[in-house]
Amino acid sequence: MSGRYNFRESETKWQQLWEDRGVFRAVADKARPKYYVLEMFPYPSGRIHMGHVRNYTLGDVVARHRRALGFNVLHPMGWDAFGLPAENAARDQKIHPAKWTYDNIATMRGELKRMGLSLDWTREIATCHPGYYAQQQALFLDFFAAGLVHRKEAFVNWDPVDQTVLANEQVIDGKGWRSGAPVEKKKLSQWFFKITDYADDLLGALSTLTRWPEKVRLMQDNWIGKSSGAFVRWPLVGREDKVEVFTTRPDTLYGASFVALSPDHRLTAELAAKDPNLAAFVAKCQSMGTSAVAIEQQEKLGYDTGLKAKHPLVPGLEVPVWVANFVLMDYGTGAIFGCPGHDQRDHDFASKYGLAIKCVVAAPDGALDVTKEPYVGPGTIVNSDFLDGLDVETAKTKVGARLKELGAGEPTTVWRLRDWLVSRQRYWGCPIPVVHCGSCGVVPVPKDQLPVKLPDDVNFDKPGNPLDHHPTWKHVACPSCGKPARRETDTFDTFVDSSWYFARFCSPRSDKPVDADAVDYWMGVDQYVGGVEHAILHLLYSRFFTRAMRKTGHVKLDEPFAGLFTQGMVCHESYKSADGKWLYPEEIERKAEDLVIETATGKPVTVGRREVMSKSKKNVVAPARIIDEYGADTARLFMLSDSPPERDLEWSEAGVDGAFRFIQRMWRDVAEPAVPFAAKDAAKPAALAPAVDAAWRQIHKTIAAVSENLEGFRFNVAVAQVRSLANALGELDPNAAGADWVRRQGYETLVKLVGPMVPHLGEELWAALGHTTLLCQEPWPKADPALLVDETITLAVQVNGKLRGTIEAKRDAGENDVRDAALAIPTVQAAMAGKPLRKLIVVKNKIVNIVV
RNA sequence: GCCCCCUUGAUGGAAUUGGUAGACAUACAAGACUUAAAAUCUUGAGCCUUCCAGGCGUGCCGGUUCGAGUCCGGCAGGGGGCACCA
């Protein structure tokens, strides 16, 4: 009976040794190629969850592999430490947000350390630390000076529960992303970053991000939402001014039958001032707001203002001007022309209010009645004067040119992307470093007065912003004129904090936002790893920030993340007790395939479908428990096995057991072999038995395959190949010629290959093999190309495309060499049934196909 | 509604990118060891027909090809993103 691998003892021992020797400390060295591996830093919510374990395991495999390949690796960790939950905890549990946050960080740091990640902890940062946010404020001042920041009155999304403003992207189905409360519209003065200045660049550069998932690039493309079209100005009858509309279909201009304004349009407001009915209509539109139900089922509503607009190309044609609830103020110009014949919404609207419906595009495949249904496809322009007979695309260009000639409009491009609203009326965030002065206006806080620190003595009893309630904090002297002034009490959206932390890691203690030498050496991030849920916002904001930092002279590059990998989520079944309460997986017992009971009561449990682990459904497994029971290496190996990393992973106890068994087995095979291996530096024996030679070749094939699969993020395949090698080595007859030497080679290789995946076991086995060096500092094994190709190859023999047998042939054997052997196989002859050979196809080293 | 992706044994998945489908694991079954259990080891298995052997098989229908899980067209189911974006 063999002993057992004591993972508890081993894991602590190696973690301690790595730390004592500082082996993962990153030191810039221009003589060496660098590799920056980064995983998305966690929010310190209290404990790490399985999503973190998966994320950080993936990143750590990359980091350790790259280190072994000779790169100077930067692999840091920090905390996305500002945010609302800390304030909620302060209110609910009477703990100061800072204490709550730093306590959580301490707990989670401990948990991460137990995972054995090869992190440089000396670079740890927390965004809530003044050392970090002071530099963020400095960046803001630079952006402000460079014209990348502006303040404007805007309708904002107001969350009545959290008492704060939300960015558009934080409103999901008309509800606040955290509180879930219906969002209201409110007009407030707010801070914005001019991300729209870079819309074209952010879109265009997506094509250069070749190591990003296609899916993420597409999502960003859609989010930026470039659309080409034209502005068209419609003179108003009886007035001097014009209504400017945006359209992507200028080719349908002759089909226009009305102009519609947004309820929030300037002209609407002006008309409503004199028309109480219109004012009531506008109020109704605004109150319908953005609730989920309203958006989904909102009926098209309109109000005829009585005004007429003159068609810019058709003399004498006048169309009515309506106000319509489906026209958005913040897209295009907040006004449209309606062409009901060729747009679904306009069609719905025109049908409801009895407006004209004209056909100006003829469908290629015949007549279609546009009064019943709009036609939106390509076709030939009709009833449109000089455009008649043209196709849609040509007509667009031609109308654009004509409008420009007449001064009635011009071709243009509009974007879905809006400027980034960054102010939040919250305490636990980075203060926006400006002062409002009665005489000087908005005054930036001078850099030598940074950081603008958050006050410690705050009170969360009142709703709203504690900074605003604070008795003294906001009262300061104007930095410009010295008169009494008021500090800005808004803090930054926490997405600002995470938009540059990757750059800060290069020089985390610098008294500038970034140290030029450090950032030039380490940036960009060679491999970024994180959840696909950040595919749009965080990544887009970071791309913008990097451009803004370039404009303000902090960095020399545009794109922060050269390589991106988005991992799948960790899923688990959910369980509901007989009385409808969610149960944790450890509160249930599986009695049979289809019988699950609650351990405490013995009553049956309803098993829900597999879905993402979430606290609310209690379908979570605590990483700490798994590490206690099985060890960090088991947790890591399980995360890497079976499921491709980009797909969702089903958590299963059986899978964990499987990983644990493999770890135990490797330990037995290497640390307690029944028959000893050859000595560490023994020379290759002159003769290898055939099976031994095959194993020798397999070792090298496995090196090649695992290397390739690690680079391609196919970690599940790499694990499978390692297991195959372990199987092959285990099956070797230890007494065969050369077996002891090949087993030594094989297990040394095996240990090196699994090192990045199960680093503690790796070190333990490396030592057991007689080495005094650290495995994590050993170079990656090299495959001998000569051993990757076999001398004899098994060829498949097909008859008419169906497999009928196999033959052994020398490598690169040609048709003449294999022909007779293939035709001689009895099953092949049977399949040919005496029919004459028509054609013989030989694909070298692969297949022979006999066509009869 | 628009855009994108996916679909392979009981389960997770593999398949050198058009060349022996099901590697590797999980679950299962049988056996060995054990007083017993755990652990470990051995063996089995895509489905169908009784065996030798053969037939069928990568969501469904069709196509290209000597040869299709892989390429093309259509359909169905599942997932994701955006959503009154003019």
mmCIF file of C-alpha atoms in Angstrom, chain A residues 280-473:
data_model
loop_
_atom_site.group_PDB
_atom_site.id
_atom_site.type_symbol
_atom_site.label_atom_id
_atom_site.label_comp_id
_atom_site.label_asym_id
_atom_site.label_seq_id
_atom_site.Cartn_x
_atom_site.Cartn_y
_atom_site.Cartn_z
ATOM 1 C CA ALA A 280 -49.625 67.591 -21.649
ATOM 2 C CA PHE A 281 -48.617 65.207 -24.439
ATOM 3 C CA VAL A 282 -44.920 65.810 -23.764
ATOM 4 C CA ALA A 283 -45.420 65.270 -20.039
ATOM 5 C CA LYS A 284 -47.177 62.006 -20.801
ATOM 6 C CA CYS A 285 -44.297 60.819 -22.981
ATOM 7 C CA GLN A 286 -41.761 61.654 -20.311
ATOM 8 C CA SER A 287 -43.682 59.951 -17.547
ATOM 9 C CA MET A 288 -43.955 56.790 -19.574
ATOM 10 C CA GLY A 289 -40.272 56.833 -19.030
ATOM 11 C CA THR A 290 -38.147 53.820 -19.458
ATOM 12 C CA SER A 291 -39.760 51.056 -17.461
ATOM 13 C CA ALA A 292 -39.418 47.626 -18.982
ATOM 14 C CA VAL A 293 -43.066 47.117 -19.765
ATOM 15 C CA ALA A 294 -43.361 50.577 -21.264
ATOM 16 C CA ILE A 295 -40.457 50.035 -23.617
ATOM 17 C CA GLU A 296 -41.639 46.689 -24.812
ATOM 18 C CA GLN A 297 -45.224 47.523 -25.479
ATOM 19 C CA GLN A 298 -45.077 51.239 -25.931
ATOM 20 C CA GLU A 299 -47.586 52.276 -28.500
ATOM 21 C CA LYS A 300 -46.604 54.856 -31.051
ATOM 22 C CA LEU A 301 -48.145 58.125 -30.021
ATOM 23 C CA GLY A 302 -48.133 61.385 -31.891
ATOM 24 C CA TYR A 303 -49.363 64.959 -31.675
ATOM 25 C CA ASP A 304 -49.925 67.141 -34.721
ATOM 26 C CA THR A 305 -48.355 70.524 -34.017
ATOM 27 C CA GLY A 306 -50.203 72.158 -36.887
ATOM 28 C CA LEU A 307 -46.916 73.362 -38.321
ATOM 29 C CA LYS A 308 -45.981 72.470 -41.906
ATOM 30 C CA ALA A 309 -42.521 71.774 -43.266
ATOM 31 C CA LYS A 310 -41.491 72.418 -46.888
ATOM 32 C CA HIS A 311 -40.005 69.475 -48.723
ATOM 33 C CA PRO A 312 -36.428 70.475 -49.569
ATOM 34 C CA LEU A 313 -36.507 68.987 -53.077
ATOM 35 C CA VAL A 314 -40.161 69.238 -54.127
ATOM 36 C CA PRO A 315 -41.304 72.819 -54.578
ATOM 37 C CA GLY A 316 -44.738 73.405 -53.147
ATOM 38 C CA LEU A 317 -44.921 70.141 -51.186
ATOM 39 C CA GLU A 318 -45.643 70.657 -47.516
ATOM 40 C CA VAL A 319 -45.829 67.931 -44.894
ATOM 41 C CA PRO A 320 -47.212 68.101 -41.343
ATOM 42 C CA VAL A 321 -44.874 68.368 -38.345
ATOM 43 C CA TRP A 322 -45.728 65.978 -35.537
ATOM 44 C CA VAL A 323 -44.273 65.272 -32.142
ATOM 45 C CA ALA A 324 -43.846 61.517 -31.714
ATOM 46 C CA ASN A 325 -42.883 59.485 -28.677
ATOM 47 C CA PHE A 326 -40.696 57.095 -30.634
ATOM 48 C CA VAL A 327 -38.257 59.766 -31.756
ATOM 49 C CA LEU A 328 -35.222 59.798 -29.472
ATOM 50 C CA MET A 329 -33.631 63.109 -28.590
ATOM 51 C CA ASP A 330 -30.167 61.711 -28.106
ATOM 52 C CA TYR A 331 -29.792 60.017 -31.454
ATOM 53 C CA GLY A 332 -29.209 61.939 -34.659
ATOM 54 C CA THR A 333 -30.866 65.343 -34.394
ATOM 55 C CA GLY A 334 -33.902 64.368 -32.366
ATOM 56 C CA ALA A 335 -36.079 64.754 -35.443
ATOM 57 C CA ILE A 336 -36.911 62.537 -38.417
ATOM 58 C CA PHE A 337 -38.803 62.595 -41.632
ATOM 59 C CA GLY A 338 -41.279 59.794 -41.932
ATOM 60 C CA CYS A 339 -41.316 57.586 -45.002
ATOM 61 C CA PRO A 340 -44.069 55.095 -44.215
ATOM 62 C CA GLY A 341 -43.654 53.169 -47.435
ATOM 63 C CA HIS A 342 -40.189 52.007 -46.485
ATOM 64 C CA ASP A 343 -39.884 51.983 -42.696
ATOM 65 C CA GLN A 344 -41.812 49.843 -40.248
ATOM 66 C CA ARG A 345 -42.126 52.446 -37.493
ATOM 67 C CA ASP A 346 -43.136 55.211 -39.867
ATOM 68 C CA HIS A 347 -45.634 52.816 -41.378
ATOM 69 C CA ASP A 348 -47.176 52.006 -38.007
ATOM 70 C CA PHE A 349 -47.370 55.705 -37.218
ATOM 71 C CA ALA A 350 -48.816 56.765 -40.567
ATOM 72 C CA SER A 351 -51.412 53.992 -40.487
ATOM 73 C CA LYS A 352 -52.543 55.026 -37.043
ATOM 74 C CA TYR A 353 -52.857 58.737 -37.846
ATOM 75 C CA GLY A 354 -53.990 58.503 -41.466
ATOM 76 C CA LEU A 355 -50.876 59.995 -43.052
ATOM 77 C CA ALA A 356 -49.948 59.428 -46.700
ATOM 78 C CA ILE A 357 -47.986 56.315 -47.691
ATOM 79 C CA LYS A 358 -45.993 56.577 -50.925
ATOM 80 C CA CYS A 359 -43.976 53.983 -52.754
ATOM 81 C CA VAL A 360 -40.565 55.205 -53.933
ATOM 82 C CA VAL A 361 -38.588 51.949 -54.048
ATOM 83 C CA ALA A 362 -39.765 49.148 -56.324
ATOM 84 C CA ALA A 363 -38.907 45.679 -55.115
ATOM 85 C CA PRO A 364 -36.989 43.709 -57.772
ATOM 86 C CA ASP A 365 -39.330 40.730 -57.623
ATOM 87 C CA GLY A 366 -42.496 42.536 -58.431
ATOM 88 C CA ALA A 367 -45.271 44.545 -56.930
ATOM 89 C CA LEU A 368 -45.727 44.846 -53.231
ATOM 90 C CA ASP A 369 -48.380 47.019 -51.735
ATOM 91 C CA VAL A 370 -46.555 49.439 -49.445
ATOM 92 C CA THR A 371 -49.826 50.741 -48.039
ATOM 93 C CA LYS A 372 -50.219 47.367 -46.318
ATOM 94 C CA GLU A 373 -46.610 46.619 -45.487
ATOM 95 C CA PRO A 374 -43.435 48.700 -45.828
ATOM 96 C CA TYR A 375 -40.730 47.537 -48.219
ATOM 97 C CA VAL A 376 -37.258 47.952 -46.713
ATOM 98 C CA GLY A 377 -35.119 45.916 -49.086
ATOM 99 C CA PRO A 378 -33.008 46.931 -52.079
ATOM 100 C CA GLY A 379 -34.645 47.933 -55.333
ATOM 101 C CA THR A 380 -35.117 50.564 -57.967
ATOM 102 C CA ILE A 381 -36.152 54.114 -57.105
ATOM 103 C CA VAL A 382 -39.490 55.272 -58.549
ATOM 104 C CA ASN A 383 -41.705 58.379 -58.256
ATOM 105 C CA SER A 384 -38.622 60.352 -57.296
ATOM 106 C CA ASP A 385 -37.811 62.790 -60.084
ATOM 107 C CA PHE A 386 -34.102 62.673 -60.903
ATOM 108 C CA LEU A 387 -33.558 59.504 -58.843
ATOM 109 C CA ASP A 388 -35.927 57.334 -60.872
ATOM 110 C CA GLY A 389 -34.347 54.152 -62.139
ATOM 111 C CA LEU A 390 -31.360 54.243 -59.802
ATOM 112 C CA ASP A 391 -30.615 51.571 -57.238
ATOM 113 C CA VAL A 392 -30.852 52.445 -53.554
ATOM 114 C CA GLU A 393 -27.119 52.904 -52.947
ATOM 115 C CA THR A 394 -26.526 55.127 -55.977
ATOM 116 C CA ALA A 395 -29.575 57.189 -55.095
ATOM 117 C CA LYS A 396 -28.253 57.800 -51.586
ATOM 118 C CA THR A 397 -25.040 59.295 -52.959
ATOM 119 C CA LYS A 398 -26.859 61.356 -55.549
ATOM 120 C CA VAL A 399 -29.368 62.828 -53.105
ATOM 121 C CA GLY A 400 -26.563 63.637 -50.688
ATOM 122 C CA ALA A 401 -24.762 65.596 -53.390
ATOM 123 C CA ARG A 402 -27.921 67.418 -54.446
ATOM 124 C CA LEU A 403 -28.812 68.373 -50.867
ATOM 125 C CA LYS A 404 -25.340 69.763 -50.367
ATOM 126 C CA GLU A 405 -25.566 71.734 -53.603
ATOM 127 C CA LEU A 406 -28.821 73.297 -52.478
ATOM 128 C CA GLY A 407 -27.598 73.890 -48.940
ATOM 129 C CA ALA A 408 -30.523 71.803 -47.745
ATOM 130 C CA GLY A 409 -28.429 69.159 -46.073
ATOM 131 C CA GLU A 410 -25.347 66.997 -46.478
ATOM 132 C CA PRO A 411 -24.116 63.437 -46.113
ATOM 133 C CA THR A 412 -23.065 62.663 -42.550
ATOM 134 C CA THR A 413 -22.285 59.953 -40.062
ATOM 135 C CA VAL A 414 -23.902 59.563 -36.675
ATOM 136 C CA TRP A 415 -22.998 57.308 -33.772
ATOM 137 C CA ARG A 416 -24.909 55.342 -31.239
ATOM 138 C CA LEU A 417 -22.067 55.835 -28.753
ATOM 139 C CA ARG A 418 -22.647 58.738 -26.332
ATOM 140 C CA ASP A 419 -20.249 60.578 -24.144
ATOM 141 C CA TRP A 420 -19.412 58.760 -20.945
ATOM 142 C CA LEU A 421 -21.228 60.134 -17.930
ATOM 143 C CA VAL A 422 -18.799 59.712 -15.052
ATOM 144 C CA SER A 423 -20.257 61.575 -12.081
ATOM 145 C CA ARG A 424 -21.986 59.707 -9.312
ATOM 146 C CA GLN A 425 -23.650 61.161 -6.245
ATOM 147 C CA ARG A 426 -21.959 58.707 -3.901
ATOM 148 C CA TYR A 427 -19.440 58.742 -1.091
ATOM 149 C CA TRP A 428 -17.314 55.637 -1.728
ATOM 150 C CA GLY A 429 -15.618 56.718 -4.933
ATOM 151 C CA CYS A 430 -12.801 58.897 -6.161
ATOM 152 C CA PRO A 431 -13.640 62.589 -5.604
ATOM 153 C CA ILE A 432 -13.726 64.652 -8.777
ATOM 154 C CA PRO A 433 -11.017 67.251 -8.120
ATOM 155 C CA VAL A 434 -12.719 70.541 -8.954
ATOM 156 C CA VAL A 435 -14.117 73.468 -7.021
ATOM 157 C CA HIS A 436 -17.150 75.541 -7.915
ATOM 158 C CA CYS A 437 -16.557 79.225 -7.313
ATOM 159 C CA GLY A 438 -19.156 81.968 -7.506
ATOM 160 C CA SER A 439 -16.808 84.232 -9.418
ATOM 161 C CA CYS A 440 -14.401 81.902 -11.217
ATOM 162 C CA GLY A 441 -16.795 79.127 -12.174
ATOM 163 C CA VAL A 442 -15.420 75.599 -12.330
ATOM 164 C CA VAL A 443 -11.824 75.599 -11.079
ATOM 165 C CA PRO A 444 -9.642 72.474 -11.218
ATOM 166 C CA VAL A 445 -7.865 71.668 -7.970
ATOM 167 C CA PRO A 446 -4.155 72.421 -8.533
ATOM 168 C CA LYS A 447 -2.027 69.276 -8.753
ATOM 169 C CA ASP A 448 0.033 70.211 -5.704
ATOM 170 C CA GLN A 449 -3.147 70.074 -3.628
ATOM 171 C CA LEU A 450 -3.944 66.488 -4.621
ATOM 172 C CA PRO A 451 -5.245 64.151 -3.501
ATOM 173 C CA VAL A 452 -8.662 65.468 -2.705
ATOM 174 C CA LYS A 453 -9.202 62.926 0.035
ATOM 175 C CA LEU A 454 -12.494 61.488 1.117
ATOM 176 C CA PRO A 455 -13.430 62.530 4.641
ATOM 177 C CA ASP A 456 -13.533 59.687 7.147
ATOM 178 C CA ASP A 457 -16.325 61.012 9.334
ATOM 179 C CA VAL A 458 -19.414 60.403 7.271
ATOM 180 C CA ASN A 459 -22.943 59.538 8.072
ATOM 181 C CA PHE A 460 -25.167 57.252 6.053
ATOM 182 C CA ASP A 461 -28.436 57.846 7.849
ATOM 183 C CA LYS A 462 -29.830 60.287 5.315
ATOM 184 C CA PRO A 463 -30.499 59.242 1.714
ATOM 185 C CA GLY A 464 -28.414 60.879 -0.963
ATOM 186 C CA ASN A 465 -24.752 61.749 -1.070
ATOM 187 C CA PRO A 466 -22.955 61.791 2.320
ATOM 188 C CA LEU A 467 -20.325 64.140 0.878
ATOM 189 C CA ASP A 468 -23.049 66.664 0.243
ATOM 190 C CA HIS A 469 -24.319 66.297 3.822
ATOM 191 C CA HIS A 470 -20.886 66.589 5.375
ATOM 192 C CA PRO A 471 -20.727 69.711 7.601
ATOM 193 C CA THR A 472 -17.345 71.021 6.479
ATOM 194 C CA TRP A 473 -15.793 68.976 3.690
#
